[in-house]
C-alpha cells in the first residue's frame, strides 16, 4: 500500500510541477517506491533486477538534477519550460533517454523486466514511463534535436530487430517498448500531442498483453 501510494504521489508531483527540483523529487520518490515491488518475490533474479533498476535510475536522476542546476547557475531559471543553455539541453536529453531506456541506454530495461513479475513489468513499462515522458513533453522545445533524432531512429530500428530474436514474452515486450519509445520521441519534435496519443495506445496494448 505504501509503495503504490508513493508511486501515485511521485508521478503526481512530477507531472504537476513547473520547478526542476520538484520534478526531480517526484522521480526519486517513484524510483524508491517501485524497488520493493520489483524485489517482491525474494529471488536472486528479482534482487538483481531491483539493483540494476536503482543504479540506472539514480544515475539518470542525478544527471537531470545536474542539467537543471547548470541551467539555473548560468541563466537563473528553475522553470521546466525555461531550459535554454545548450549544455543543459544536451544533459537533459541524455538523462531522460536513460530514464526511458532509449538506445544506446537501453541495456538495463530487458534485464530488469526479465527479473520482475508480470504485474511489476506492467508498472515498469507503462506507469514508470509516464513522468519522464511528461518531462520530455514540457521541455520539448529545449531538447537537443540532433541527439534525440539519432537515438529515436536507433531505438525504433534496434527495438524491432532485437525483439525478433527473443523467445521470452517479457523480453519481447521490453524491446517492443524500446521501439515504441523511439517512435514517440521522434514525433515529439513535430507534434507533442501525437506522442501522448501513441503513449496511451501503447499502454493499452501492453496492459492487455501482460494481464492476459
mmCIF file with all atom_site columns, C-alpha atoms in Angstrom:
data_model
loop_
_atom_site.group_PDB
_atom_site.id
_atom_site.type_symbol
_atom_site.label_atom_id
_atom_site.label_alt_id
_atom_site.label_comp_id
_atom_site.label_asym_id
_atom_site.label_entity_id
_atom_site.label_seq_id
_atom_site.pdbx_PDB_ins_code
_atom_site.Cartn_x
_atom_site.Cartn_y
_atom_site.Cartn_z
_atom_site.occupancy
_atom_site.B_iso_or_equiv
_atom_site.pdbx_formal_charge
_atom_site.auth_seq_id
_atom_site.auth_comp_id
_atom_site.auth_asym_id
_atom_site.auth_atom_id
_atom_site.pdbx_PDB_model_num
ATOM 1   C CA . UNK A 1 1   ? 0.000  0.000   0.000   1.00 0.00 ? 1   UNK A CA 1
ATOM 2   C CA . UNK A 1 2   ? 2.829  2.412   0.904   1.00 0.00 ? 2   UNK A CA 1
ATOM 3   C CA . UNK A 1 3   ? 4.651  1.577   -2.348  1.00 0.00 ? 3   UNK A CA 1
ATOM 4   C CA . UNK A 1 4   ? 1.577  2.070   -4.541  1.00 0.00 ? 4   UNK A CA 1
ATOM 5   C CA . UNK A 1 5   ? 0.579  5.344   -2.829  1.00 0.00 ? 5   UNK A CA 1
ATOM 6   C CA . UNK A 1 6   ? 4.186  6.593   -3.111  1.00 0.00 ? 6   UNK A CA 1
ATOM 7   C CA . UNK A 1 7   ? 4.144  5.721   -6.819  1.00 0.00 ? 7   UNK A CA 1
ATOM 8   C CA . UNK A 1 8   ? 0.989  7.776   -7.290  1.00 0.00 ? 8   UNK A CA 1
ATOM 9   C CA . UNK A 1 9   ? 2.438  10.625  -5.214  1.00 0.00 ? 9   UNK A CA 1
ATOM 10  C CA . UNK A 1 10  ? 5.758  10.645  -7.122  1.00 0.00 ? 10  UNK A CA 1
ATOM 11  C CA . UNK A 1 11  ? 4.023  10.611  -10.510 1.00 0.00 ? 11  UNK A CA 1
ATOM 12  C CA . UNK A 1 12  ? 1.618  13.398  -9.456  1.00 0.00 ? 12  UNK A CA 1
ATOM 13  C CA . UNK A 1 13  ? 4.449  15.594  -8.141  1.00 0.00 ? 13  UNK A CA 1
ATOM 14  C CA . UNK A 1 14  ? 6.469  15.196  -11.354 1.00 0.00 ? 14  UNK A CA 1
ATOM 15  C CA . UNK A 1 15  ? 3.653  15.761  -13.842 1.00 0.00 ? 15  UNK A CA 1
ATOM 16  C CA . UNK A 1 16  ? 2.230  18.778  -11.994 1.00 0.00 ? 16  UNK A CA 1
ATOM 17  C CA . UNK A 1 17  ? 5.467  20.613  -11.209 1.00 0.00 ? 17  UNK A CA 1
ATOM 18  C CA . UNK A 1 18  ? 6.971  23.548  -13.068 1.00 0.00 ? 18  UNK A CA 1
ATOM 19  C CA . UNK A 1 19  ? 10.158 23.654  -10.961 1.00 0.00 ? 19  UNK A CA 1
ATOM 20  C CA . UNK A 1 20  ? 13.048 21.282  -11.763 1.00 0.00 ? 20  UNK A CA 1
ATOM 21  C CA . UNK A 1 21  ? 13.703 20.456  -8.110  1.00 0.00 ? 21  UNK A CA 1
ATOM 22  C CA . UNK A 1 22  ? 10.104 19.288  -7.587  1.00 0.00 ? 22  UNK A CA 1
ATOM 23  C CA . UNK A 1 23  ? 10.185 17.240  -10.786 1.00 0.00 ? 23  UNK A CA 1
ATOM 24  C CA . UNK A 1 24  ? 13.396 15.576  -9.588  1.00 0.00 ? 24  UNK A CA 1
ATOM 25  C CA . UNK A 1 25  ? 11.850 14.880  -6.160  1.00 0.00 ? 25  UNK A CA 1
ATOM 26  C CA . UNK A 1 26  ? 8.876  13.166  -7.797  1.00 0.00 ? 26  UNK A CA 1
ATOM 27  C CA . UNK A 1 27  ? 11.151 10.979  -9.947  1.00 0.00 ? 27  UNK A CA 1
ATOM 28  C CA . UNK A 1 28  ? 13.179 9.950   -6.876  1.00 0.00 ? 28  UNK A CA 1
ATOM 29  C CA . UNK A 1 29  ? 10.035 9.037   -4.891  1.00 0.00 ? 29  UNK A CA 1
ATOM 30  C CA . UNK A 1 30  ? 8.902  6.965   -7.882  1.00 0.00 ? 30  UNK A CA 1
ATOM 31  C CA . UNK A 1 31  ? 12.209 5.099   -8.124  1.00 0.00 ? 31  UNK A CA 1
ATOM 32  C CA . UNK A 1 32  ? 12.288 4.279   -4.408  1.00 0.00 ? 32  UNK A CA 1
ATOM 33  C CA . UNK A 1 33  ? 8.619  3.214   -4.401  1.00 0.00 ? 33  UNK A CA 1
ATOM 34  C CA . UNK A 1 34  ? 8.992  0.685   -7.245  1.00 0.00 ? 34  UNK A CA 1
ATOM 35  C CA . UNK A 1 35  ? 12.080 -1.052  -5.768  1.00 0.00 ? 35  UNK A CA 1
ATOM 36  C CA . UNK A 1 36  ? 10.189 -3.137  -3.138  1.00 0.00 ? 36  UNK A CA 1
ATOM 37  C CA . UNK A 1 37  ? 7.706  -4.154  -5.861  1.00 0.00 ? 37  UNK A CA 1
ATOM 38  C CA . UNK A 1 38  ? 10.482 -5.368  -8.205  1.00 0.00 ? 38  UNK A CA 1
ATOM 39  C CA . UNK A 1 39  ? 12.199 -7.354  -5.439  1.00 0.00 ? 39  UNK A CA 1
ATOM 40  C CA . UNK A 1 40  ? 8.908  -8.643  -4.000  1.00 0.00 ? 40  UNK A CA 1
ATOM 41  C CA . UNK A 1 41  ? 9.290  -12.357 -4.876  1.00 0.00 ? 41  UNK A CA 1
ATOM 42  C CA . UNK A 1 42  ? 12.522 -12.608 -2.834  1.00 0.00 ? 42  UNK A CA 1
ATOM 43  C CA . UNK A 1 43  ? 14.567 -14.273 -5.550  1.00 0.00 ? 43  UNK A CA 1
ATOM 44  C CA . UNK A 1 44  ? 18.177 -13.593 -6.711  1.00 0.00 ? 44  UNK A CA 1
ATOM 45  C CA . UNK A 1 45  ? 16.904 -12.579 -10.188 1.00 0.00 ? 45  UNK A CA 1
ATOM 46  C CA . UNK A 1 46  ? 14.449 -10.102 -8.666  1.00 0.00 ? 46  UNK A CA 1
ATOM 47  C CA . UNK A 1 47  ? 17.084 -8.615  -6.336  1.00 0.00 ? 47  UNK A CA 1
ATOM 48  C CA . UNK A 1 48  ? 19.473 -8.257  -9.279  1.00 0.00 ? 48  UNK A CA 1
ATOM 49  C CA . UNK A 1 49  ? 16.751 -6.543  -11.348 1.00 0.00 ? 49  UNK A CA 1
ATOM 50  C CA . UNK A 1 50  ? 15.978 -4.138  -8.466  1.00 0.00 ? 50  UNK A CA 1
ATOM 51  C CA . UNK A 1 51  ? 19.673 -3.289  -8.031  1.00 0.00 ? 51  UNK A CA 1
ATOM 52  C CA . UNK A 1 52  ? 20.138 -2.643  -11.766 1.00 0.00 ? 52  UNK A CA 1
ATOM 53  C CA . UNK A 1 53  ? 17.000 -0.503  -11.868 1.00 0.00 ? 53  UNK A CA 1
ATOM 54  C CA . UNK A 1 54  ? 18.067 1.529   -8.847  1.00 0.00 ? 54  UNK A CA 1
ATOM 55  C CA . UNK A 1 55  ? 21.584 2.225   -10.162 1.00 0.00 ? 55  UNK A CA 1
ATOM 56  C CA . UNK A 1 56  ? 20.392 3.283   -13.623 1.00 0.00 ? 56  UNK A CA 1
ATOM 57  C CA . UNK A 1 57  ? 17.535 5.467   -12.372 1.00 0.00 ? 57  UNK A CA 1
ATOM 58  C CA . UNK A 1 58  ? 19.683 7.095   -9.681  1.00 0.00 ? 58  UNK A CA 1
ATOM 59  C CA . UNK A 1 59  ? 22.348 7.952   -12.280 1.00 0.00 ? 59  UNK A CA 1
ATOM 60  C CA . UNK A 1 60  ? 19.707 9.382   -14.656 1.00 0.00 ? 60  UNK A CA 1
ATOM 61  C CA . UNK A 1 61  ? 18.086 11.449  -11.875 1.00 0.00 ? 61  UNK A CA 1
ATOM 62  C CA . UNK A 1 62  ? 21.477 12.832  -10.835 1.00 0.00 ? 62  UNK A CA 1
ATOM 63  C CA . UNK A 1 63  ? 22.198 13.808  -14.439 1.00 0.00 ? 63  UNK A CA 1
ATOM 64  C CA . UNK A 1 64  ? 18.781 15.500  -14.670 1.00 0.00 ? 64  UNK A CA 1
ATOM 65  C CA . UNK A 1 65  ? 19.456 17.442  -11.467 1.00 0.00 ? 65  UNK A CA 1
ATOM 66  C CA . UNK A 1 66  ? 22.932 18.362  -12.734 1.00 0.00 ? 66  UNK A CA 1
ATOM 67  C CA . UNK A 1 67  ? 21.482 19.645  -16.026 1.00 0.00 ? 67  UNK A CA 1
ATOM 68  C CA . UNK A 1 68  ? 18.831 21.791  -14.300 1.00 0.00 ? 68  UNK A CA 1
ATOM 69  C CA . UNK A 1 69  ? 21.335 23.102  -11.722 1.00 0.00 ? 69  UNK A CA 1
ATOM 70  C CA . UNK A 1 70  ? 23.756 24.045  -14.520 1.00 0.00 ? 70  UNK A CA 1
ATOM 71  C CA . UNK A 1 71  ? 20.940 25.883  -16.284 1.00 0.00 ? 71  UNK A CA 1
ATOM 72  C CA . UNK A 1 72  ? 19.966 27.662  -13.045 1.00 0.00 ? 72  UNK A CA 1
ATOM 73  C CA . UNK A 1 73  ? 23.574 28.727  -12.425 1.00 0.00 ? 73  UNK A CA 1
ATOM 74  C CA . UNK A 1 74  ? 24.014 30.087  -15.932 1.00 0.00 ? 74  UNK A CA 1
ATOM 75  C CA . UNK A 1 75  ? 20.571 31.612  -16.593 1.00 0.00 ? 75  UNK A CA 1
ATOM 76  C CA . UNK A 1 76  ? 18.985 31.985  -13.131 1.00 0.00 ? 76  UNK A CA 1
ATOM 77  C CA . UNK A 1 77  ? 15.911 29.960  -14.181 1.00 0.00 ? 77  UNK A CA 1
ATOM 78  C CA . UNK A 1 78  ? 14.497 26.859  -12.423 1.00 0.00 ? 78  UNK A CA 1
ATOM 79  C CA . UNK A 1 79  ? 11.394 26.703  -14.617 1.00 0.00 ? 79  UNK A CA 1
ATOM 80  C CA . UNK A 1 80  ? 11.000 23.492  -16.653 1.00 0.00 ? 80  UNK A CA 1
ATOM 81  C CA . UNK A 1 81  ? 9.962  25.382  -19.795 1.00 0.00 ? 81  UNK A CA 1
ATOM 82  C CA . UNK A 1 82  ? 12.903 27.834  -19.494 1.00 0.00 ? 82  UNK A CA 1
ATOM 83  C CA . UNK A 1 83  ? 15.784 25.401  -20.070 1.00 0.00 ? 83  UNK A CA 1
ATOM 84  C CA . UNK A 1 84  ? 17.856 27.381  -22.558 1.00 0.00 ? 84  UNK A CA 1
ATOM 85  C CA . UNK A 1 85  ? 21.554 26.663  -22.077 1.00 0.00 ? 85  UNK A CA 1
ATOM 86  C CA . UNK A 1 86  ? 22.907 24.243  -24.779 1.00 0.00 ? 86  UNK A CA 1
ATOM 87  C CA . UNK A 1 87  ? 24.936 22.126  -22.294 1.00 0.00 ? 87  UNK A CA 1
ATOM 88  C CA . UNK A 1 88  ? 21.887 21.745  -20.034 1.00 0.00 ? 88  UNK A CA 1
ATOM 89  C CA . UNK A 1 89  ? 19.721 20.783  -23.018 1.00 0.00 ? 89  UNK A CA 1
ATOM 90  C CA . UNK A 1 90  ? 22.222 18.086  -24.029 1.00 0.00 ? 90  UNK A CA 1
ATOM 91  C CA . UNK A 1 91  ? 22.456 16.712  -20.474 1.00 0.00 ? 91  UNK A CA 1
ATOM 92  C CA . UNK A 1 92  ? 18.672 16.719  -20.036 1.00 0.00 ? 92  UNK A CA 1
ATOM 93  C CA . UNK A 1 93  ? 18.128 14.856  -23.320 1.00 0.00 ? 93  UNK A CA 1
ATOM 94  C CA . UNK A 1 94  ? 20.635 12.228  -22.167 1.00 0.00 ? 94  UNK A CA 1
ATOM 95  C CA . UNK A 1 95  ? 19.119 11.964  -18.651 1.00 0.00 ? 95  UNK A CA 1
ATOM 96  C CA . UNK A 1 96  ? 15.560 11.427  -19.899 1.00 0.00 ? 96  UNK A CA 1
ATOM 97  C CA . UNK A 1 97  ? 16.808 8.936   -22.512 1.00 0.00 ? 97  UNK A CA 1
ATOM 98  C CA . UNK A 1 98  ? 18.488 6.880   -19.772 1.00 0.00 ? 98  UNK A CA 1
ATOM 99  C CA . UNK A 1 99  ? 15.299 7.028   -17.681 1.00 0.00 ? 99  UNK A CA 1
ATOM 100 C CA . UNK A 1 100 ? 13.147 5.847   -20.590 1.00 0.00 ? 100 UNK A CA 1
ATOM 101 C CA . UNK A 1 101 ? 15.646 3.295   -21.916 1.00 0.00 ? 101 UNK A CA 1
ATOM 102 C CA . UNK A 1 102 ? 16.311 4.689   -25.393 1.00 0.00 ? 102 UNK A CA 1
ATOM 103 C CA . UNK A 1 103 ? 19.170 3.259   -27.456 1.00 0.00 ? 103 UNK A CA 1
ATOM 104 C CA . UNK A 1 104 ? 22.136 3.341   -26.559 1.00 0.00 ? 104 UNK A CA 1
ATOM 105 C CA . UNK A 1 105 ? 20.979 3.416   -22.897 1.00 0.00 ? 105 UNK A CA 1
ATOM 106 C CA . UNK A 1 106 ? 18.568 0.503   -23.310 1.00 0.00 ? 106 UNK A CA 1
ATOM 107 C CA . UNK A 1 107 ? 20.614 -2.418  -21.911 1.00 0.00 ? 107 UNK A CA 1
ATOM 108 C CA . UNK A 1 108 ? 19.117 -2.271  -18.406 1.00 0.00 ? 108 UNK A CA 1
ATOM 109 C CA . UNK A 1 109 ? 15.477 -2.469  -19.489 1.00 0.00 ? 109 UNK A CA 1
ATOM 110 C CA . UNK A 1 110 ? 15.128 -6.070  -20.852 1.00 0.00 ? 110 UNK A CA 1
ATOM 111 C CA . UNK A 1 111 ? 17.194 -7.383  -17.916 1.00 0.00 ? 111 UNK A CA 1
ATOM 112 C CA . UNK A 1 112 ? 15.074 -5.607  -15.290 1.00 0.00 ? 112 UNK A CA 1
ATOM 113 C CA . UNK A 1 113 ? 11.835 -6.726  -16.936 1.00 0.00 ? 113 UNK A CA 1
ATOM 114 C CA . UNK A 1 114 ? 13.044 -10.328 -17.144 1.00 0.00 ? 114 UNK A CA 1
ATOM 115 C CA . UNK A 1 115 ? 13.741 -10.353 -13.394 1.00 0.00 ? 115 UNK A CA 1
ATOM 116 C CA . UNK A 1 116 ? 10.374 -8.834  -12.403 1.00 0.00 ? 116 UNK A CA 1
ATOM 117 C CA . UNK A 1 117 ? 6.927  -10.373 -12.010 1.00 0.00 ? 117 UNK A CA 1
ATOM 118 C CA . UNK A 1 118 ? 4.316  -9.746  -14.735 1.00 0.00 ? 118 UNK A CA 1
ATOM 119 C CA . UNK A 1 119 ? 2.401  -7.118  -12.741 1.00 0.00 ? 119 UNK A CA 1
ATOM 120 C CA . UNK A 1 120 ? 5.604  -5.235  -11.883 1.00 0.00 ? 120 UNK A CA 1
ATOM 121 C CA . UNK A 1 121 ? 6.607  -5.458  -15.560 1.00 0.00 ? 121 UNK A CA 1
ATOM 122 C CA . UNK A 1 122 ? 3.292  -3.811  -16.425 1.00 0.00 ? 122 UNK A CA 1
ATOM 123 C CA . UNK A 1 123 ? 4.047  -0.975  -13.987 1.00 0.00 ? 123 UNK A CA 1
ATOM 124 C CA . UNK A 1 124 ? 7.591  -0.577  -15.331 1.00 0.00 ? 124 UNK A CA 1
ATOM 125 C CA . UNK A 1 125 ? 6.505  -0.446  -18.978 1.00 0.00 ? 125 UNK A CA 1
ATOM 126 C CA . UNK A 1 126 ? 3.543  1.919   -18.505 1.00 0.00 ? 126 UNK A CA 1
ATOM 127 C CA . UNK A 1 127 ? 3.264  3.917   -15.240 1.00 0.00 ? 127 UNK A CA 1
ATOM 128 C CA . UNK A 1 128 ? 7.012  4.395   -14.732 1.00 0.00 ? 128 UNK A CA 1
ATOM 129 C CA . UNK A 1 129 ? 7.380  5.805   -18.257 1.00 0.00 ? 129 UNK A CA 1
ATOM 130 C CA . UNK A 1 130 ? 4.723  8.463   -17.724 1.00 0.00 ? 130 UNK A CA 1
ATOM 131 C CA . UNK A 1 131 ? 6.706  11.022  -15.601 1.00 0.00 ? 131 UNK A CA 1
ATOM 132 C CA . UNK A 1 132 ? 9.795  11.075  -17.914 1.00 0.00 ? 132 UNK A CA 1
ATOM 133 C CA . UNK A 1 133 ? 7.560  11.368  -20.999 1.00 0.00 ? 133 UNK A CA 1
ATOM 134 C CA . UNK A 1 134 ? 5.719  14.286  -19.338 1.00 0.00 ? 134 UNK A CA 1
ATOM 135 C CA . UNK A 1 135 ? 9.053  15.995  -18.666 1.00 0.00 ? 135 UNK A CA 1
ATOM 136 C CA . UNK A 1 136 ? 10.038 15.317  -22.272 1.00 0.00 ? 136 UNK A CA 1
ATOM 137 C CA . UNK A 1 137 ? 6.790  16.969  -23.434 1.00 0.00 ? 137 UNK A CA 1
ATOM 138 C CA . UNK A 1 138 ? 7.208  20.016  -21.177 1.00 0.00 ? 138 UNK A CA 1
ATOM 139 C CA . UNK A 1 139 ? 10.852 20.510  -22.139 1.00 0.00 ? 139 UNK A CA 1
ATOM 140 C CA . UNK A 1 140 ? 10.415 19.520  -25.809 1.00 0.00 ? 140 UNK A CA 1
ATOM 141 C CA . UNK A 1 141 ? 11.287 22.969  -27.267 1.00 0.00 ? 141 UNK A CA 1
ATOM 142 C CA . UNK A 1 142 ? 14.645 22.994  -25.460 1.00 0.00 ? 142 UNK A CA 1
ATOM 143 C CA . UNK A 1 143 ? 15.811 19.432  -26.212 1.00 0.00 ? 143 UNK A CA 1
ATOM 144 C CA . UNK A 1 144 ? 18.828 18.641  -28.367 1.00 0.00 ? 144 UNK A CA 1
ATOM 145 C CA . UNK A 1 145 ? 17.057 17.621  -31.592 1.00 0.00 ? 145 UNK A CA 1
ATOM 146 C CA . UNK A 1 146 ? 20.083 16.060  -33.299 1.00 0.00 ? 146 UNK A CA 1
ATOM 147 C CA . UNK A 1 147 ? 20.794 13.733  -30.370 1.00 0.00 ? 147 UNK A CA 1
ATOM 148 C CA . UNK A 1 148 ? 17.105 12.969  -29.850 1.00 0.00 ? 148 UNK A CA 1
ATOM 149 C CA . UNK A 1 149 ? 16.524 12.106  -33.537 1.00 0.00 ? 149 UNK A CA 1
ATOM 150 C CA . UNK A 1 150 ? 19.603 9.867   -33.649 1.00 0.00 ? 150 UNK A CA 1
ATOM 151 C CA . UNK A 1 151 ? 18.515 7.978   -30.518 1.00 0.00 ? 151 UNK A CA 1
ATOM 152 C CA . UNK A 1 152 ? 14.907 7.741   -31.714 1.00 0.00 ? 152 UNK A CA 1
ATOM 153 C CA . UNK A 1 153 ? 15.850 6.209   -35.084 1.00 0.00 ? 153 UNK A CA 1
ATOM 154 C CA . UNK A 1 154 ? 18.303 3.818   -33.407 1.00 0.00 ? 154 UNK A CA 1
ATOM 155 C CA . UNK A 1 155 ? 15.624 2.791   -30.842 1.00 0.00 ? 155 UNK A CA 1
ATOM 156 C CA . UNK A 1 156 ? 12.942 2.164   -33.462 1.00 0.00 ? 156 UNK A CA 1
ATOM 157 C CA . UNK A 1 157 ? 15.337 0.030   -35.532 1.00 0.00 ? 157 UNK A CA 1
ATOM 158 C CA . UNK A 1 158 ? 17.130 -1.842  -32.747 1.00 0.00 ? 158 UNK A CA 1
ATOM 159 C CA . UNK A 1 159 ? 13.942 -2.482  -30.745 1.00 0.00 ? 159 UNK A CA 1
ATOM 160 C CA . UNK A 1 160 ? 12.403 -4.203  -33.765 1.00 0.00 ? 160 UNK A CA 1
ATOM 161 C CA . UNK A 1 161 ? 15.488 -6.234  -34.671 1.00 0.00 ? 161 UNK A CA 1
ATOM 162 C CA . UNK A 1 162 ? 16.286 -7.407  -31.149 1.00 0.00 ? 162 UNK A CA 1
ATOM 163 C CA . UNK A 1 163 ? 12.663 -8.315  -30.484 1.00 0.00 ? 163 UNK A CA 1
ATOM 164 C CA . UNK A 1 164 ? 12.720 -10.799 -33.374 1.00 0.00 ? 164 UNK A CA 1
ATOM 165 C CA . UNK A 1 165 ? 15.470 -12.771 -31.670 1.00 0.00 ? 165 UNK A CA 1
ATOM 166 C CA . UNK A 1 166 ? 13.627 -13.435 -28.369 1.00 0.00 ? 166 UNK A CA 1
ATOM 167 C CA . UNK A 1 167 ? 11.554 -16.335 -27.083 1.00 0.00 ? 167 UNK A CA 1
ATOM 168 C CA . UNK A 1 168 ? 10.518 -14.850 -23.726 1.00 0.00 ? 168 UNK A CA 1
ATOM 169 C CA . UNK A 1 169 ? 7.396  -12.690 -23.541 1.00 0.00 ? 169 UNK A CA 1
ATOM 170 C CA . UNK A 1 170 ? 8.844  -10.103 -21.154 1.00 0.00 ? 170 UNK A CA 1
ATOM 171 C CA . UNK A 1 171 ? 11.952 -9.571  -23.260 1.00 0.00 ? 171 UNK A CA 1
ATOM 172 C CA . UNK A 1 172 ? 9.848  -9.239  -26.436 1.00 0.00 ? 172 UNK A CA 1
ATOM 173 C CA . UNK A 1 173 ? 7.725  -6.624  -24.644 1.00 0.00 ? 173 UNK A CA 1
ATOM 174 C CA . UNK A 1 174 ? 10.845 -4.832  -23.402 1.00 0.00 ? 174 UNK A CA 1
ATOM 175 C CA . UNK A 1 175 ? 12.211 -4.483  -26.941 1.00 0.00 ? 175 UNK A CA 1
ATOM 176 C CA . UNK A 1 176 ? 8.728  -3.532  -28.165 1.00 0.00 ? 176 UNK A CA 1
ATOM 177 C CA . UNK A 1 177 ? 8.767  -0.755  -25.548 1.00 0.00 ? 177 UNK A CA 1
ATOM 178 C CA . UNK A 1 178 ? 12.185 0.468   -26.750 1.00 0.00 ? 178 UNK A CA 1
ATOM 179 C CA . UNK A 1 179 ? 10.922 0.517   -30.343 1.00 0.00 ? 179 UNK A CA 1
ATOM 180 C CA . UNK A 1 180 ? 7.708  2.376   -29.437 1.00 0.00 ? 180 UNK A CA 1
ATOM 181 C CA . UNK A 1 181 ? 9.666  4.929   -27.415 1.00 0.00 ? 181 UNK A CA 1
ATOM 182 C CA . UNK A 1 182 ? 11.780 5.571   -30.486 1.00 0.00 ? 182 UNK A CA 1
ATOM 183 C CA . UNK A 1 183 ? 8.645  6.497   -32.433 1.00 0.00 ? 183 UNK A CA 1
ATOM 184 C CA . UNK A 1 184 ? 7.298  8.605   -29.559 1.00 0.00 ? 184 UNK A CA 1
ATOM 185 C CA . UNK A 1 185 ? 10.487 10.641  -29.189 1.00 0.00 ? 185 UNK A CA 1
ATOM 186 C CA . UNK A 1 186 ? 10.806 11.335  -32.914 1.00 0.00 ? 186 UNK A CA 1
ATOM 187 C CA . UNK A 1 187 ? 7.177  12.565  -33.114 1.00 0.00 ? 187 UNK A CA 1
ATOM 188 C CA . UNK A 1 188 ? 7.680  14.863  -30.085 1.00 0.00 ? 188 UNK A CA 1
ATOM 189 C CA . UNK A 1 189 ? 9.814  17.212  -32.195 1.00 0.00 ? 189 UNK A CA 1
ATOM 190 C CA . UNK A 1 190 ? 6.938  17.797  -34.641 1.00 0.00 ? 190 UNK A CA 1
ATOM 191 C CA . UNK A 1 191 ? 3.733  17.162  -32.696 1.00 0.00 ? 191 UNK A CA 1
ATOM 192 C CA . UNK A 1 192 ? 3.873  16.551  -28.901 1.00 0.00 ? 192 UNK A CA 1
ATOM 193 C CA . UNK A 1 193 ? 0.151  15.691  -28.663 1.00 0.00 ? 193 UNK A CA 1
ATOM 194 C CA . UNK A 1 194 ? 0.633  12.762  -31.039 1.00 0.00 ? 194 UNK A CA 1
ATOM 195 C CA . UNK A 1 195 ? 3.298  11.426  -28.679 1.00 0.00 ? 195 UNK A CA 1
ATOM 196 C CA . UNK A 1 196 ? 0.757  11.314  -25.856 1.00 0.00 ? 196 UNK A CA 1
ATOM 197 C CA . UNK A 1 197 ? -1.816 9.522   -28.024 1.00 0.00 ? 197 UNK A CA 1
ATOM 198 C CA . UNK A 1 198 ? 0.852  6.982   -29.060 1.00 0.00 ? 198 UNK A CA 1
ATOM 199 C CA . UNK A 1 199 ? 1.821  6.513   -25.404 1.00 0.00 ? 199 UNK A CA 1
ATOM 200 C CA . UNK A 1 200 ? -1.786 5.886   -24.306 1.00 0.00 ? 200 UNK A CA 1
ATOM 201 C CA . UNK A 1 201 ? -2.306 3.360   -27.109 1.00 0.00 ? 201 UNK A CA 1
ATOM 202 C CA . UNK A 1 202 ? 0.971  1.649   -26.251 1.00 0.00 ? 202 UNK A CA 1
ATOM 203 C CA . UNK A 1 203 ? -0.073 1.443   -22.554 1.00 0.00 ? 203 UNK A CA 1
ATOM 204 C CA . UNK A 1 204 ? -3.395 -0.157  -23.503 1.00 0.00 ? 204 UNK A CA 1
ATOM 205 C CA . UNK A 1 205 ? -1.755 -2.746  -25.766 1.00 0.00 ? 205 UNK A CA 1
ATOM 206 C CA . UNK A 1 206 ? 0.941  -3.613  -23.225 1.00 0.00 ? 206 UNK A CA 1
ATOM 207 C CA . UNK A 1 207 ? -1.601 -3.868  -20.413 1.00 0.00 ? 207 UNK A CA 1
ATOM 208 C CA . UNK A 1 208 ? -3.769 -6.192  -22.478 1.00 0.00 ? 208 UNK A CA 1
ATOM 209 C CA . UNK A 1 209 ? -0.783 -8.450  -23.288 1.00 0.00 ? 209 UNK A CA 1
ATOM 210 C CA . UNK A 1 210 ? 0.661  -8.606  -19.763 1.00 0.00 ? 210 UNK A CA 1
ATOM 211 C CA . UNK A 1 211 ? -2.700 -9.032  -17.997 1.00 0.00 ? 211 UNK A CA 1
ATOM 212 C CA . UNK A 1 212 ? -3.569 -11.921 -20.293 1.00 0.00 ? 212 UNK A CA 1
#
